[in-house]
mmCIF file of C-alpha atoms and ligand atoms in Angstrom:
data_model
loop_
_atom_site.group_PDB
_atom_site.id
_atom_site.type_symbol
_atom_site.label_atom_id
_atom_site.label_comp_id
_atom_site.label_asym_id
_atom_site.label_seq_id
_atom_site.Cartn_x
_atom_site.Cartn_y
_atom_site.Cartn_z
ATOM 1 C CA MET A 1 -0.299 0.202 -0.661
ATOM 2 C CA THR A 2 1.244 3.307 -0.916
ATOM 3 C CA GLU A 3 2.211 5.222 2.088
ATOM 4 C CA THR A 4 1.788 9.015 0.770
ATOM 5 C CA THR A 5 2.960 10.483 -3.193
ATOM 6 C CA ALA A 6 4.047 14.133 -3.204
ATOM 7 C CA THR A 7 4.598 15.566 -6.434
ATOM 8 C CA ALA A 8 6.010 19.583 -7.855
ATOM 9 C CA GLU A 9 4.507 21.536 -9.813
ATOM 10 C CA ARG A 10 7.172 23.303 -11.772
ATOM 11 C CA PRO A 11 11.417 22.851 -9.977
ATOM 12 C CA ALA A 12 12.763 25.582 -8.794
ATOM 13 C CA LYS A 13 16.421 26.889 -10.063
ATOM 14 C CA PRO A 14 18.555 24.675 -8.798
ATOM 15 C CA HIS A 15 22.110 26.361 -6.759
ATOM 16 C CA LEU A 16 24.599 24.021 -5.278
ATOM 17 C CA PRO A 17 26.690 22.232 -8.093
ATOM 18 C CA ASP A 18 25.620 19.554 -9.852
ATOM 19 C CA ALA A 19 22.484 19.587 -8.208
ATOM 20 C CA GLN A 20 18.544 17.933 -9.112
ATOM 21 C CA ILE A 21 15.098 19.094 -8.606
ATOM 22 C CA VAL A 22 13.036 16.235 -6.525
ATOM 23 C CA THR A 23 9.819 16.221 -8.376
ATOM 24 C CA SER A 24 7.814 13.492 -6.708
ATOM 25 C CA VAL A 25 8.322 10.967 -3.852
ATOM 26 C CA GLN A 26 6.152 8.275 -3.425
ATOM 27 C CA HIS A 27 7.060 6.564 0.581
ATOM 28 C CA TRP A 28 5.686 2.094 -0.180
ATOM 29 C CA THR A 29 6.661 1.021 3.492
ATOM 30 C CA ASP A 30 8.718 2.290 6.456
ATOM 31 C CA ARG A 31 12.143 0.568 4.656
ATOM 32 C CA LEU A 32 11.379 2.249 0.778
ATOM 33 C CA PHE A 33 10.116 4.282 -1.077
ATOM 34 C CA SER A 34 10.780 5.965 -5.290
ATOM 35 C CA PHE A 35 11.323 9.452 -6.119
ATOM 36 C CA ARG A 36 12.093 11.398 -9.124
ATOM 37 C CA VAL A 37 14.116 14.271 -10.104
ATOM 38 C CA THR A 38 15.435 16.345 -12.890
ATOM 39 C CA ARG A 39 17.490 15.024 -15.847
ATOM 40 C CA PRO A 40 21.132 17.456 -16.293
ATOM 41 C CA ALA A 41 20.633 18.201 -20.474
ATOM 42 C CA SER A 42 24.133 16.170 -20.677
ATOM 43 C CA LEU A 43 23.714 13.367 -18.956
ATOM 44 C CA ARG A 44 23.544 10.157 -20.919
ATOM 45 C CA PHE A 45 23.813 6.855 -19.730
ATOM 46 C CA ARG A 46 22.839 2.634 -20.490
ATOM 47 C CA SER A 47 19.737 0.963 -19.043
ATOM 48 C CA GLY A 48 21.001 -0.833 -16.024
ATOM 49 C CA GLU A 49 23.913 1.891 -14.994
ATOM 50 C CA PHE A 50 24.139 3.289 -10.917
ATOM 51 C CA VAL A 51 25.150 6.503 -10.220
ATOM 52 C CA MET A 52 26.607 8.771 -7.670
ATOM 53 C CA ILE A 53 23.421 10.511 -5.637
ATOM 54 C CA GLY A 54 23.621 12.472 -1.823
ATOM 55 C CA LEU A 55 22.951 15.695 0.504
ATOM 56 C CA MET A 56 25.521 18.050 1.477
ATOM 57 C CA GLY A 57 26.618 16.964 4.322
ATOM 58 C CA GLU A 58 26.679 18.367 7.501
ATOM 59 C CA ASN A 59 30.737 19.239 7.291
ATOM 60 C CA GLY A 60 29.436 21.313 3.841
ATOM 61 C CA LYS A 61 31.004 17.985 1.805
ATOM 62 C CA PRO A 62 28.758 16.371 -0.448
ATOM 63 C CA LEU A 63 27.624 12.885 1.451
ATOM 64 C CA LEU A 64 27.283 10.602 -2.052
ATOM 65 C CA ARG A 65 26.351 6.843 -2.117
ATOM 66 C CA ALA A 66 25.736 4.531 -5.427
ATOM 67 C CA TYR A 67 22.152 4.447 -6.863
ATOM 68 C CA SER A 68 20.702 2.456 -9.959
ATOM 69 C CA ILE A 69 18.728 4.032 -12.294
ATOM 70 C CA ALA A 70 15.128 3.106 -12.192
ATOM 71 C CA SER A 71 13.357 5.310 -14.891
ATOM 72 C CA PRO A 72 15.253 4.054 -18.862
ATOM 73 C CA ALA A 73 17.691 6.179 -20.607
ATOM 74 C CA TRP A 74 14.792 7.719 -22.491
ATOM 75 C CA ASP A 75 13.196 9.330 -19.585
ATOM 76 C CA ASP A 76 13.116 12.886 -19.271
ATOM 77 C CA GLU A 77 13.736 12.529 -15.704
ATOM 78 C CA LEU A 78 15.827 10.214 -13.838
ATOM 79 C CA GLU A 79 14.145 7.579 -10.946
ATOM 80 C CA PHE A 80 15.354 6.312 -7.847
ATOM 81 C CA TYR A 81 14.352 3.558 -5.739
ATOM 82 C CA SER A 82 15.250 3.882 -2.081
ATOM 83 C CA ILE A 83 16.148 2.070 1.116
ATOM 84 C CA LYS A 84 15.528 3.870 4.253
ATOM 85 C CA VAL A 85 18.535 2.445 6.964
ATOM 86 C CA PRO A 86 17.759 4.135 10.242
ATOM 87 C CA GLU A 87 20.700 5.615 11.335
ATOM 88 C CA GLY A 88 22.102 5.818 7.653
ATOM 89 C CA PRO A 89 24.568 8.686 7.159
ATOM 90 C CA LEU A 90 22.611 9.319 4.133
ATOM 91 C CA THR A 91 18.969 7.940 3.512
ATOM 92 C CA SER A 92 18.263 9.111 7.349
ATOM 93 C CA LYS A 93 18.053 12.505 5.745
ATOM 94 C CA LEU A 94 16.977 11.585 1.958
ATOM 95 C CA GLN A 95 13.415 9.640 3.163
ATOM 96 C CA HIS A 96 13.135 13.084 3.658
ATOM 97 C CA ILE A 97 12.406 14.943 1.081
ATOM 98 C CA GLN A 98 10.140 16.637 -0.563
ATOM 99 C CA PRO A 99 9.965 17.816 -4.180
ATOM 100 C CA GLY A 100 11.145 21.340 -4.852
ATOM 101 C CA ASP A 101 14.432 20.184 -2.686
ATOM 102 C CA GLU A 102 17.537 19.119 -4.178
ATOM 103 C CA ILE A 103 19.896 16.272 -4.952
ATOM 104 C CA ILE A 104 23.576 16.220 -5.711
ATOM 105 C CA LEU A 105 24.123 13.476 -8.744
ATOM 106 C CA ARG A 106 27.620 13.093 -10.209
ATOM 107 C CA PRO A 107 26.612 12.567 -14.312
ATOM 108 C CA LYS A 108 29.082 9.951 -14.154
ATOM 109 C CA PRO A 109 26.949 6.728 -14.502
ATOM 110 C CA VAL A 110 28.609 2.933 -14.596
ATOM 111 C CA GLY A 111 27.755 -0.590 -14.190
ATOM 112 C CA THR A 112 27.715 -3.856 -14.935
ATOM 113 C CA LEU A 113 23.734 -4.523 -15.583
ATOM 114 C CA VAL A 114 23.537 -3.387 -19.637
ATOM 115 C CA HIS A 115 22.510 -5.132 -22.277
ATOM 116 C CA ASP A 116 26.302 -4.636 -23.814
ATOM 117 C CA ALA A 117 27.727 -7.240 -21.208
ATOM 118 C CA LEU A 118 25.433 -10.020 -22.375
ATOM 119 C CA LEU A 119 25.844 -11.634 -25.463
ATOM 120 C CA PRO A 120 22.587 -12.292 -27.914
ATOM 121 C CA GLY A 121 20.640 -15.058 -25.986
ATOM 122 C CA LYS A 122 16.179 -16.058 -26.339
ATOM 123 C CA ARG A 123 15.579 -15.490 -22.038
ATOM 124 C CA LEU A 124 16.744 -12.797 -20.390
ATOM 125 C CA TRP A 125 16.697 -13.634 -16.685
ATOM 126 C CA LEU A 126 16.258 -10.201 -13.785
ATOM 127 C CA LEU A 127 16.565 -11.621 -10.591
ATOM 128 C CA ALA A 128 16.400 -9.955 -7.471
ATOM 129 C CA THR A 129 16.080 -9.139 -3.740
ATOM 130 C CA GLY A 130 14.891 -5.850 -1.996
ATOM 131 C CA THR A 131 16.227 -2.423 -3.796
ATOM 132 C CA GLY A 132 17.720 -4.411 -6.246
ATOM 133 C CA PHE A 133 14.971 -4.327 -8.585
ATOM 134 C CA ALA A 134 15.758 -0.866 -8.863
ATOM 135 C CA PRO A 135 18.410 -1.722 -12.298
ATOM 136 C CA PHE A 136 15.596 -3.526 -13.460
ATOM 137 C CA ALA A 137 13.272 -1.155 -13.367
ATOM 138 C CA SER A 138 14.689 0.514 -15.889
ATOM 139 C CA LEU A 139 15.657 -2.477 -18.187
ATOM 140 C CA LEU A 140 11.741 -3.747 -18.095
ATOM 141 C CA ARG A 141 11.156 0.076 -19.637
ATOM 142 C CA GLU A 142 13.908 0.167 -21.949
ATOM 143 C CA PRO A 143 12.836 -0.694 -25.889
ATOM 144 C CA GLU A 144 16.163 -3.242 -26.321
ATOM 145 C CA THR A 145 15.050 -5.920 -23.387
ATOM 146 C CA TRP A 146 11.774 -6.488 -25.247
ATOM 147 C CA ASP A 147 14.070 -6.076 -28.892
ATOM 148 C CA LYS A 148 16.497 -8.530 -28.077
ATOM 149 C CA TYR A 149 14.652 -11.503 -25.961
ATOM 150 C CA ASP A 150 11.454 -13.758 -26.827
ATOM 151 C CA GLN A 151 10.987 -14.000 -23.165
ATOM 152 C CA VAL A 152 11.731 -12.183 -20.385
ATOM 153 C CA ILE A 153 11.772 -13.437 -16.807
ATOM 154 C CA MET A 154 11.314 -10.863 -13.789
ATOM 155 C CA MET A 155 12.078 -13.261 -10.199
ATOM 156 C CA HIS A 156 11.628 -10.594 -7.236
ATOM 157 C CA THR A 157 11.702 -11.309 -3.517
ATOM 158 C CA CYS A 158 11.413 -9.515 -0.629
ATOM 159 C CA ARG A 159 10.541 -10.909 3.214
ATOM 160 C CA GLU A 160 7.453 -9.759 2.824
ATOM 161 C CA LYS A 161 4.324 -8.059 -0.083
ATOM 162 C CA ALA A 162 4.855 -4.687 0.791
ATOM 163 C CA GLU A 163 7.946 -4.782 -0.131
ATOM 164 C CA LEU A 164 7.027 -5.881 -3.971
ATOM 165 C CA GLU A 165 4.800 -4.014 -4.037
ATOM 166 C CA TYR A 166 7.114 -0.587 -6.234
ATOM 167 C CA GLY A 167 7.726 -3.601 -8.836
ATOM 168 C CA ARG A 168 4.435 -5.255 -9.168
ATOM 169 C CA GLN A 169 3.458 -1.937 -9.938
ATOM 170 C CA LEU A 170 5.673 -1.194 -12.273
ATOM 171 C CA VAL A 171 5.269 -5.024 -14.196
ATOM 172 C CA GLU A 172 1.863 -4.354 -14.596
ATOM 173 C CA SER A 173 1.986 -0.275 -15.957
ATOM 174 C CA LEU A 174 4.709 -1.644 -18.974
ATOM 175 C CA SER A 175 1.706 -2.662 -20.451
ATOM 176 C CA GLU A 176 0.415 0.304 -20.715
ATOM 177 C CA ASP A 177 3.704 2.051 -21.363
ATOM 178 C CA PRO A 178 3.400 4.073 -24.525
ATOM 179 C CA LEU A 179 6.873 3.754 -25.693
ATOM 180 C CA LEU A 180 6.231 0.168 -25.451
ATOM 181 C CA SER A 181 3.145 -0.471 -26.697
ATOM 182 C CA GLU A 182 3.587 1.644 -29.878
ATOM 183 C CA LEU A 183 7.365 -0.024 -30.508
ATOM 184 C CA PHE A 184 6.147 -4.131 -28.853
ATOM 185 C CA GLY A 185 1.474 -4.209 -28.532
ATOM 186 C CA GLU A 186 0.775 -6.743 -27.313
ATOM 187 C CA ALA A 187 3.856 -9.062 -27.054
ATOM 188 C CA ILE A 188 4.924 -6.981 -23.917
ATOM 189 C CA ARG A 189 2.652 -8.999 -21.983
ATOM 190 C CA ASP A 190 3.344 -12.304 -24.079
ATOM 191 C CA LYS A 191 6.851 -12.380 -23.395
ATOM 192 C CA LEU A 192 7.096 -11.386 -19.942
ATOM 193 C CA ARG A 193 6.966 -13.906 -17.021
ATOM 194 C CA TYR A 194 6.713 -12.018 -13.727
ATOM 195 C CA TYR A 195 7.745 -14.145 -10.524
ATOM 196 C CA PRO A 196 7.270 -12.272 -7.444
ATOM 197 C CA THR A 197 8.400 -13.991 -3.946
ATOM 198 C CA THR A 198 8.142 -14.318 -0.557
ATOM 199 C CA THR A 199 10.090 -15.364 2.156
ATOM 200 C CA ARG A 200 8.899 -14.614 5.721
ATOM 201 C CA GLU A 201 4.797 -13.437 5.196
ATOM 202 C CA GLU A 202 2.049 -15.970 3.441
ATOM 203 C CA SER A 203 2.219 -14.508 -0.431
ATOM 204 C CA PRO A 204 1.027 -16.463 -3.671
ATOM 205 C CA LEU A 205 4.295 -17.267 -4.753
ATOM 206 C CA MET A 206 6.941 -18.075 -1.935
ATOM 207 C CA GLY A 207 10.579 -18.930 -1.017
ATOM 208 C CA ARG A 208 13.821 -17.909 -2.166
ATOM 209 C CA VAL A 209 16.073 -17.236 -5.879
ATOM 210 C CA THR A 210 17.975 -19.310 -5.135
ATOM 211 C CA ASP A 211 15.347 -22.475 -3.697
ATOM 212 C CA ASN A 212 12.909 -21.941 -6.998
ATOM 213 C CA LEU A 213 15.780 -22.460 -8.999
ATOM 214 C CA THR A 214 18.012 -25.518 -7.576
ATOM 215 C CA SER A 215 14.660 -27.240 -6.586
ATOM 216 C CA GLY A 216 13.339 -26.527 -10.917
ATOM 217 C CA LYS A 217 10.005 -24.954 -9.095
ATOM 218 C CA VAL A 218 10.300 -21.809 -11.172
ATOM 219 C CA PHE A 219 10.415 -23.585 -14.513
ATOM 220 C CA ALA A 220 8.206 -26.108 -14.051
ATOM 221 C CA ASP A 221 5.291 -23.397 -12.950
ATOM 222 C CA LEU A 222 6.307 -21.082 -16.208
ATOM 223 C CA GLY A 223 6.434 -23.514 -18.325
ATOM 224 C CA LEU A 224 10.777 -23.331 -19.421
ATOM 225 C CA PRO A 225 13.069 -25.110 -19.315
ATOM 226 C CA GLN A 226 16.319 -25.461 -16.863
ATOM 227 C CA MET A 227 18.715 -22.652 -17.960
ATOM 228 C CA ASN A 228 21.374 -23.341 -19.881
ATOM 229 C CA PRO A 229 24.111 -21.223 -21.811
ATOM 230 C CA GLN A 230 22.504 -21.615 -25.542
ATOM 231 C CA GLU A 231 19.620 -20.310 -24.729
ATOM 232 C CA ASP A 232 19.701 -18.397 -21.270
ATOM 233 C CA ARG A 233 20.868 -14.656 -19.864
ATOM 234 C CA ALA A 234 20.631 -12.919 -16.228
ATOM 235 C CA MET A 235 21.190 -10.075 -14.786
ATOM 236 C CA VAL A 236 21.796 -10.329 -11.144
ATOM 237 C CA CYS A 237 21.343 -7.713 -8.550
ATOM 238 C CA GLY A 238 21.440 -8.122 -4.529
ATOM 239 C CA SER A 239 22.859 -8.559 -1.312
ATOM 240 C CA LEU A 240 26.613 -9.989 -1.186
ATOM 241 C CA ALA A 241 25.092 -13.353 0.270
ATOM 242 C CA PHE A 242 22.408 -13.623 -2.446
ATOM 243 C CA ASN A 243 24.419 -12.737 -5.747
ATOM 244 C CA VAL A 244 26.893 -15.295 -5.036
ATOM 245 C CA ASP A 245 24.693 -17.683 -4.230
ATOM 246 C CA VAL A 246 22.840 -17.210 -7.684
ATOM 247 C CA LYS A 247 26.033 -16.743 -9.407
ATOM 248 C CA THR A 248 27.158 -20.621 -8.128
ATOM 249 C CA ILE A 249 23.723 -21.922 -9.019
ATOM 250 C CA LEU A 250 24.376 -20.224 -12.420
ATOM 251 C CA GLU A 251 27.551 -21.890 -13.219
ATOM 252 C CA GLN A 252 26.405 -24.722 -12.170
ATOM 253 C CA PHE A 253 23.116 -24.562 -15.478
ATOM 254 C CA GLY A 254 26.835 -23.674 -17.454
ATOM 255 C CA LEU A 255 26.394 -19.965 -17.657
ATOM 256 C CA GLU A 256 29.443 -17.603 -17.521
ATOM 257 C CA GLU A 257 30.127 -14.657 -16.241
ATOM 258 C CA GLY A 258 30.229 -11.428 -18.187
ATOM 259 C CA ALA A 259 31.854 -7.848 -18.108
ATOM 260 C CA ASN A 260 31.156 -4.858 -20.368
ATOM 261 C CA SER A 261 34.602 -5.124 -21.668
ATOM 262 C CA ASP A 262 34.168 -9.732 -22.655
ATOM 263 C CA PRO A 263 30.245 -10.463 -22.498
ATOM 264 C CA LYS A 264 28.547 -13.690 -21.861
ATOM 265 C CA HIS A 265 25.946 -15.247 -20.021
ATOM 266 C CA PHE A 266 25.332 -13.826 -17.398
ATOM 267 C CA VAL A 267 26.550 -10.065 -15.287
ATOM 268 C CA VAL A 268 26.257 -9.367 -11.121
ATOM 269 C CA GLU A 269 25.963 -6.325 -9.342
ATOM 270 C CA LYS A 270 25.510 -5.455 -5.398
ATOM 271 C CA ALA A 271 22.227 -4.159 -4.965
ATOM 272 C CA PHE A 272 24.734 -2.086 -1.141
ATOM 273 C CA VAL A 273 27.945 -2.972 0.517
ATOM 274 C CA GLY A 274 27.719 -4.864 3.713
ATOM 275 C CA ASP A 275 25.294 -7.835 5.804
ATOM 276 C CA GLY A 276 23.136 -6.084 5.791
ATOM 277 C CA ILE A 277 21.341 -3.395 8.173
HETATM 278 C C1 FAD B 301 26.463 -0.445 -7.439
HETATM 279 C C2 FAD B 301 25.527 0.062 -6.160
HETATM 280 C C3 FAD B 301 24.232 0.269 -6.526
HETATM 281 C C4 FAD B 301 23.394 0.950 -5.431
HETATM 282 N N1 FAD B 301 21.896 1.366 -6.225
HETATM 283 C C5 FAD B 301 20.715 1.244 -4.759
HETATM 284 C C6 FAD B 301 19.711 1.718 -5.459
HETATM 285 O O1 FAD B 301 19.711 1.466 -5.939
HETATM 286 N N2 FAD B 301 19.155 2.350 -4.370
HETATM 287 C C7 FAD B 301 19.009 1.895 -2.726
HETATM 288 O O2 FAD B 301 17.916 2.053 -1.680
HETATM 289 N N3 FAD B 301 20.388 1.815 -2.353
HETATM 290 C C8 FAD B 301 21.319 1.559 -3.848
HETATM 291 N N4 FAD B 301 22.421 0.913 -3.128
HETATM 292 C C9 FAD B 301 22.881 1.182 -1.983
HETATM 293 C C10 FAD B 301 23.784 2.904 -1.496
HETATM 294 O O3 FAD B 301 24.545 3.069 -1.944
HETATM 295 C C11 FAD B 301 23.174 2.851 -0.013
HETATM 296 O O4 FAD B 301 23.944 1.926 0.953
HETATM 297 C C12 FAD B 301 21.771 3.139 0.555
HETATM 298 O O5 FAD B 301 21.629 4.207 -0.028
HETATM 299 C C13 FAD B 301 22.349 3.418 2.095
HETATM 300 O O6 FAD B 301 22.958 4.685 2.536
HETATM 301 P P1 FAD B 301 23.363 5.049 3.868
HETATM 302 O O7 FAD B 301 24.109 5.955 3.585
HETATM 303 O O8 FAD B 301 22.052 5.365 4.882
HETATM 304 O O9 FAD B 301 24.330 4.563 4.665
HETATM 305 P P2 FAD B 301 25.010 3.073 4.417
HETATM 306 O O10 FAD B 301 26.345 3.300 5.648
HETATM 307 O O11 FAD B 301 25.623 3.416 2.963
HETATM 308 O O12 FAD B 301 24.593 1.698 4.679
HETATM 309 C C14 FAD B 301 24.560 1.097 6.239
HETATM 310 C C15 FAD B 301 24.469 -0.426 5.885
HETATM 311 O O13 FAD B 301 22.867 -0.573 5.531
HETATM 312 C C16 FAD B 301 22.539 -1.764 4.794
HETATM 313 N N5 FAD B 301 21.863 -0.797 3.137
HETATM 314 C C17 FAD B 301 22.309 0.354 2.547
HETATM 315 N N6 FAD B 301 22.100 -0.097 1.605
HETATM 316 C C18 FAD B 301 20.508 -1.295 1.596
HETATM 317 C C19 FAD B 301 19.807 -1.914 0.112
HETATM 318 N N7 FAD B 301 19.484 -0.902 -0.703
HETATM 319 N N8 FAD B 301 19.763 -2.640 1.495
HETATM 320 C C20 FAD B 301 19.110 -2.856 2.022
HETATM 321 N N9 FAD B 301 20.408 -2.365 2.819
HETATM 322 C C21 FAD B 301 20.626 -1.771 2.561
HETATM 323 C C22 FAD B 301 23.637 -1.950 4.694
HETATM 324 O O14 FAD B 301 23.884 -3.223 6.009
HETATM 325 C C23 FAD B 301 24.886 -0.873 4.569
HETATM 326 O O15 FAD B 301 25.872 -1.565 5.582
HETATM 327 C C24 FAD B 301 23.990 0.448 -4.057
HETATM 328 C C25 FAD B 301 25.062 0.024 -3.582
HETATM 329 C C26 FAD B 301 25.674 -0.292 -5.279
HETATM 330 C C27 FAD B 301 27.095 -0.782 -4.360
HETATM 331 N N1 NAP B 302 12.423 -6.612 4.868
HETATM 332 C C1 NAP B 302 12.025 -5.960 6.514
HETATM 333 O O1 NAP B 302 10.929 -6.018 6.810
HETATM 334 C C2 NAP B 302 13.530 -5.724 7.543
HETATM 335 C C3 NAP B 302 12.891 -4.799 8.707
HETATM 336 C C4 NAP B 302 13.856 -4.387 9.536
HETATM 337 C C5 NAP B 302 15.258 -4.824 9.048
HETATM 338 N N2 NAP B 302 15.578 -5.536 7.886
HETATM 339 C C6 NAP B 302 16.870 -5.669 8.259
HETATM 340 O O2 NAP B 302 17.322 -4.435 6.330
HETATM 341 C C7 NAP B 302 18.148 -5.740 5.688
HETATM 342 C C8 NAP B 302 17.812 -5.632 4.434
HETATM 343 O O3 NAP B 302 16.808 -6.488 4.854
HETATM 344 P P1 NAP B 302 16.027 -6.561 3.209
HETATM 345 O O4 NAP B 302 14.627 -8.310 3.620
HETATM 346 O O5 NAP B 302 15.455 -5.695 2.170
HETATM 347 O O6 NAP B 302 16.613 -8.019 2.335
HETATM 348 P P2 NAP B 302 17.708 -9.244 2.318
HETATM 349 O O7 NAP B 302 17.514 -9.252 3.638
HETATM 350 O O8 NAP B 302 18.859 -9.148 1.388
HETATM 351 O O9 NAP B 302 16.586 -9.938 1.918
HETATM 352 C C9 NAP B 302 15.691 -10.213 1.019
HETATM 353 C C10 NAP B 302 15.321 -10.995 0.232
HETATM 354 O O10 NAP B 302 16.268 -11.702 -0.080
HETATM 355 C C11 NAP B 302 16.142 -13.190 0.564
HETATM 356 N N3 NAP B 302 17.468 -13.417 0.647
HETATM 357 C C12 NAP B 302 18.617 -13.022 1.673
HETATM 358 N N4 NAP B 302 19.924 -13.632 1.647
HETATM 359 C C13 NAP B 302 20.125 -14.679 0.229
HETATM 360 C C14 NAP B 302 20.426 -15.750 -0.054
HETATM 361 N N5 NAP B 302 22.247 -15.616 0.183
HETATM 362 N N6 NAP B 302 20.091 -16.396 -1.061
HETATM 363 C C15 NAP B 302 18.848 -16.557 -1.902
HETATM 364 N N7 NAP B 302 18.109 -15.196 -1.600
HETATM 365 C C16 NAP B 302 17.758 -14.359 0.009
HETATM 366 C C17 NAP B 302 15.512 -13.020 1.541
HETATM 367 O O11 NAP B 302 15.256 -14.481 2.292
HETATM 368 P P3 NAP B 302 15.468 -14.529 3.768
HETATM 369 O O12 NAP B 302 13.488 -13.542 4.104
HETATM 370 O O13 NAP B 302 15.003 -15.803 3.407
HETATM 371 O O14 NAP B 302 16.340 -14.705 4.329
HETATM 372 C C18 NAP B 302 14.358 -12.010 1.487
HETATM 373 O O15 NAP B 302 13.614 -12.563 0.964
HETATM 374 C C19 NAP B 302 18.319 -6.675 6.548
HETATM 375 O O16 NAP B 302 19.251 -7.012 7.350
HETATM 376 C C20 NAP B 302 17.723 -7.079 7.528
HETATM 377 O O17 NAP B 302 17.607 -7.018 9.224
HETATM 378 C C21 NAP B 302 14.575 -6.158 7.439
#
């Protein structure tokens, strides 16, 4: 359930270095929120990349953290999907931003969760926990994703149902996306397989991504063959433990990890640094 939504009519003129103006904020749970900001005219990025964003610290120096851009490369604004860490240096403050406020955004996008880092394939698996959904919010709205693959499978796992809501609404909105509809019509609906699961609260689909892959449940539920390096490509974004465990499983299926400079079958990026809050 959405707690609050706020939208700015018209951004004021920024005055911080690398400042962008917050245009809307939406709180999803007491731990999760999303927001949109103005986009620097010169910023070019590939869907799935991340940038450094932040606020001015009390010491007068920028307090910056890595954030996946959740909006696609063609969007006029930039969207971010964020955790609220109660004692977190940045997010304890960032969670209070309002439309019209300024944030700092260093316009140097980087990252491995990009189409260029994968060899062509038939199916693309997007595997996320928690805020690891953010880069996939960008890639799901990216036309190249639907152009390149026959099927796109979005597996997202959180502890509780409410934590899936940002992703669920985004996935639902894809069939009404004007650009995707114009380019692909009904094909998006046919290509997309959405597999949201919870691990600590009862919901229609349960279980960790790792367990659903190793047991074969996700393949059986979706009527797909087990992943193989000839047909399947994957992008992975979650905690370090999640990434390590998924990487092992993908390698057992015969997939090899790629990079921007050496495209292969799957790519991995951390959703955050550390073991958890
Ligand atoms: C490549 C990359 C991309 C990132 N993209 C995003 C993003 O799109 N959205 C986002 O919310 N965060 C993202 N992060 C994490 C982000 O950089 C910050 O760590 C986060 O905003 C918290 O900042 P903080 O200063 O409040 O706390 P920090 O001091 O940075 O973190 C405190 C502790 O909180 C936990 N933590 C931090 N971030 C998360 C998280 N996202 N989910 C669960 N626990 C967390 C960790 O245990 C960490 O040690 C990304 C990190 C990396 C490395
Ligand atoms: N989510 C909350 O309600 C909540 C509330 C307060 C504080 N926190 C703290 O916030 C931190 C981050 O929480 P989070 O829920 O965003 O992230 P998280 O602990 O990484 O869990 C997110 C999802 O990933 C699953 N997962 C974790 N490790 C995995 C692995 N190695 N392989 C496969 N799946 C894995 C979890 O399943 P499992 O449930 O099986 O672990 C959960 O469904 C944690 O340290 C937590 O203590 C969370």
